[in-house]
């Protein structure tokens, strides 16, 4: 069983739609739950992170963690064409190295 | 402030040749990481330096890969001899040393390696 599972998409939505991205994980040692955004030909950049179960909101983005189900989500409200990118879930243990999902490619159509 | 830089951006070599990738971390960052993404797969950890010391090299695939970080500044990743399965995008990331809390890693744009 892979440690992280993420639907690779691609996902295509109209501008203004609500986007839901999800990952499941199996490693109970994961302490930090992160979402990275990667634009074409660029490196991943940290978008949001959480430490505990629950929701964390930052503008149009909401990160949700359910440790009991080992499930994390990222919601994007009022999606914009500039949100078109690949979104990667990532996890960190105390050892610092990151474990990534395969990424979901999102396209927001104007 | 300059971000993490990597050189070259793209390298095409033949099987059996040697390639050296370079990473310049953000100034002052003690932690330096190498990751690799093979096509269709997830980004995977290769190794972690703290200053010039290898903290964790558990992700290095085999002894054809050699990473160095001279003087705790820039790092190189050498592949010798290169094989077809080494093709992929090699990312470097750096972070400040923290005693606790999230280790926020800043990624470079990656080096795309193609082995023919």
Short mmCIF file of C-alpha atoms in Angstrom, two decimals, chain A residues 5-106:
data_model
loop_
_atom_site.label_atom_id
_atom_site.label_comp_id
_atom_site.label_asym_id
_atom_site.label_seq_id
_atom_site.Cartn_x
_atom_site.Cartn_y
_atom_site.Cartn_z
CA UNK A 5 -2.79 8.36 -2.49
CA UNK A 6 -3.91 11.32 -4.59
CA UNK A 7 -6.20 11.37 -7.61
CA UNK A 8 -4.01 12.69 -10.46
CA UNK A 9 -6.95 14.20 -12.35
CA UNK A 10 -6.78 16.20 -14.52
CA UNK A 11 -9.53 18.38 -13.15
CA UNK A 12 -11.12 21.10 -15.25
CA UNK A 13 -13.62 23.58 -13.78
CA UNK A 14 -15.22 26.87 -14.86
CA UNK A 15 -14.11 30.11 -13.25
CA UNK A 16 -15.92 30.71 -9.96
CA UNK A 17 -16.43 27.02 -9.17
CA UNK A 18 -15.57 25.40 -5.86
CA UNK A 19 -12.71 22.93 -6.18
CA UNK A 20 -12.15 19.98 -3.88
CA UNK A 21 -8.82 18.15 -3.83
CA UNK A 22 -8.18 15.14 -1.64
CA UNK A 23 -5.51 12.77 -0.39
CA UNK A 24 -5.47 9.72 1.81
CA UNK A 25 -2.47 8.51 3.75
CA UNK A 26 -1.51 5.46 5.77
CA UNK A 27 1.47 6.57 7.89
CA UNK A 28 0.42 7.46 11.44
CA UNK A 29 3.78 9.17 12.01
CA UNK A 30 2.86 12.08 9.77
CA UNK A 31 2.76 15.23 11.90
CA UNK A 32 2.29 18.04 9.39
CA UNK A 33 -0.22 18.04 6.57
CA UNK A 34 0.56 20.33 3.68
CA UNK A 35 -0.58 21.46 0.29
CA UNK A 36 1.92 22.61 -2.28
CA UNK A 37 1.10 24.35 -5.55
CA UNK A 38 3.31 23.89 -8.58
CA UNK A 39 3.11 25.96 -11.73
CA UNK A 40 4.51 24.60 -14.97
CA UNK A 41 8.34 24.53 -15.06
CA UNK A 42 8.52 25.79 -11.48
CA UNK A 43 9.23 24.11 -8.17
CA UNK A 44 6.50 23.33 -5.64
CA UNK A 45 5.62 26.17 -3.26
CA UNK A 46 3.95 25.73 0.09
CA UNK A 47 0.35 26.89 -0.01
CA UNK A 48 -0.98 25.83 3.38
CA UNK A 49 -0.19 23.51 6.23
CA UNK A 50 -1.95 22.19 9.32
CA UNK A 51 -0.86 20.26 12.35
CA UNK A 52 -4.08 18.95 13.83
CA UNK A 53 -7.45 17.68 12.71
CA UNK A 54 -9.93 20.33 11.69
CA UNK A 55 -10.13 23.19 9.24
CA UNK A 56 -7.72 26.02 8.47
CA UNK A 57 -8.77 28.88 6.24
CA UNK A 58 -6.63 31.32 4.27
CA UNK A 59 -8.55 33.57 1.93
CA UNK A 60 -10.21 31.45 -0.73
CA UNK A 61 -8.40 28.30 0.44
CA UNK A 62 -9.46 25.91 3.20
CA UNK A 63 -7.39 22.94 4.32
CA UNK A 64 -9.14 20.15 6.15
CA UNK A 65 -7.58 17.25 8.05
CA UNK A 66 -9.32 14.19 9.45
CA UNK A 67 -6.68 12.16 11.29
CA UNK A 68 -9.12 9.43 12.29
CA UNK A 69 -9.86 8.70 8.62
CA UNK A 70 -6.33 9.61 7.44
CA UNK A 71 -7.85 11.97 4.90
CA UNK A 72 -6.97 15.53 3.96
CA UNK A 73 -8.67 17.98 1.63
CA UNK A 74 -8.06 21.35 0.04
CA UNK A 75 -11.02 23.49 -0.99
CA UNK A 76 -10.69 26.44 -3.33
CA UNK A 77 -13.62 28.85 -3.42
CA UNK A 78 -14.35 31.20 -6.31
CA UNK A 79 -11.64 29.55 -8.38
CA UNK A 80 -9.67 31.80 -10.73
CA UNK A 81 -7.71 31.05 -13.90
CA UNK A 82 -4.56 31.92 -11.93
CA UNK A 83 -5.30 28.90 -9.70
CA UNK A 84 -4.54 26.61 -12.66
CA UNK A 85 -1.60 24.53 -11.48
CA UNK A 86 -0.73 21.13 -10.06
CA UNK A 87 -1.65 20.72 -6.40
CA UNK A 88 0.38 18.30 -4.34
CA UNK A 89 -0.48 17.05 -0.90
CA UNK A 90 2.57 16.49 1.28
CA UNK A 91 3.27 15.13 4.71
CA UNK A 92 6.13 15.51 7.14
CA UNK A 93 7.27 13.37 10.03
CA UNK A 94 9.71 14.47 12.70
CA UNK A 95 12.54 13.50 10.35
CA UNK A 96 11.86 16.52 8.13
CA UNK A 97 11.79 14.85 4.72
CA UNK A 98 8.53 15.20 2.85
CA UNK A 99 6.22 12.54 1.44
CA UNK A 100 4.26 13.72 -1.58
CA UNK A 101 1.16 12.66 -3.44
CA UNK A 102 1.39 12.41 -7.21
CA UNK A 103 -0.38 15.75 -7.63
CA UNK A 104 -3.69 16.81 -9.20
CA UNK A 105 -3.54 19.02 -12.27
CA UNK A 106 -6.20 21.71 -12.08
#
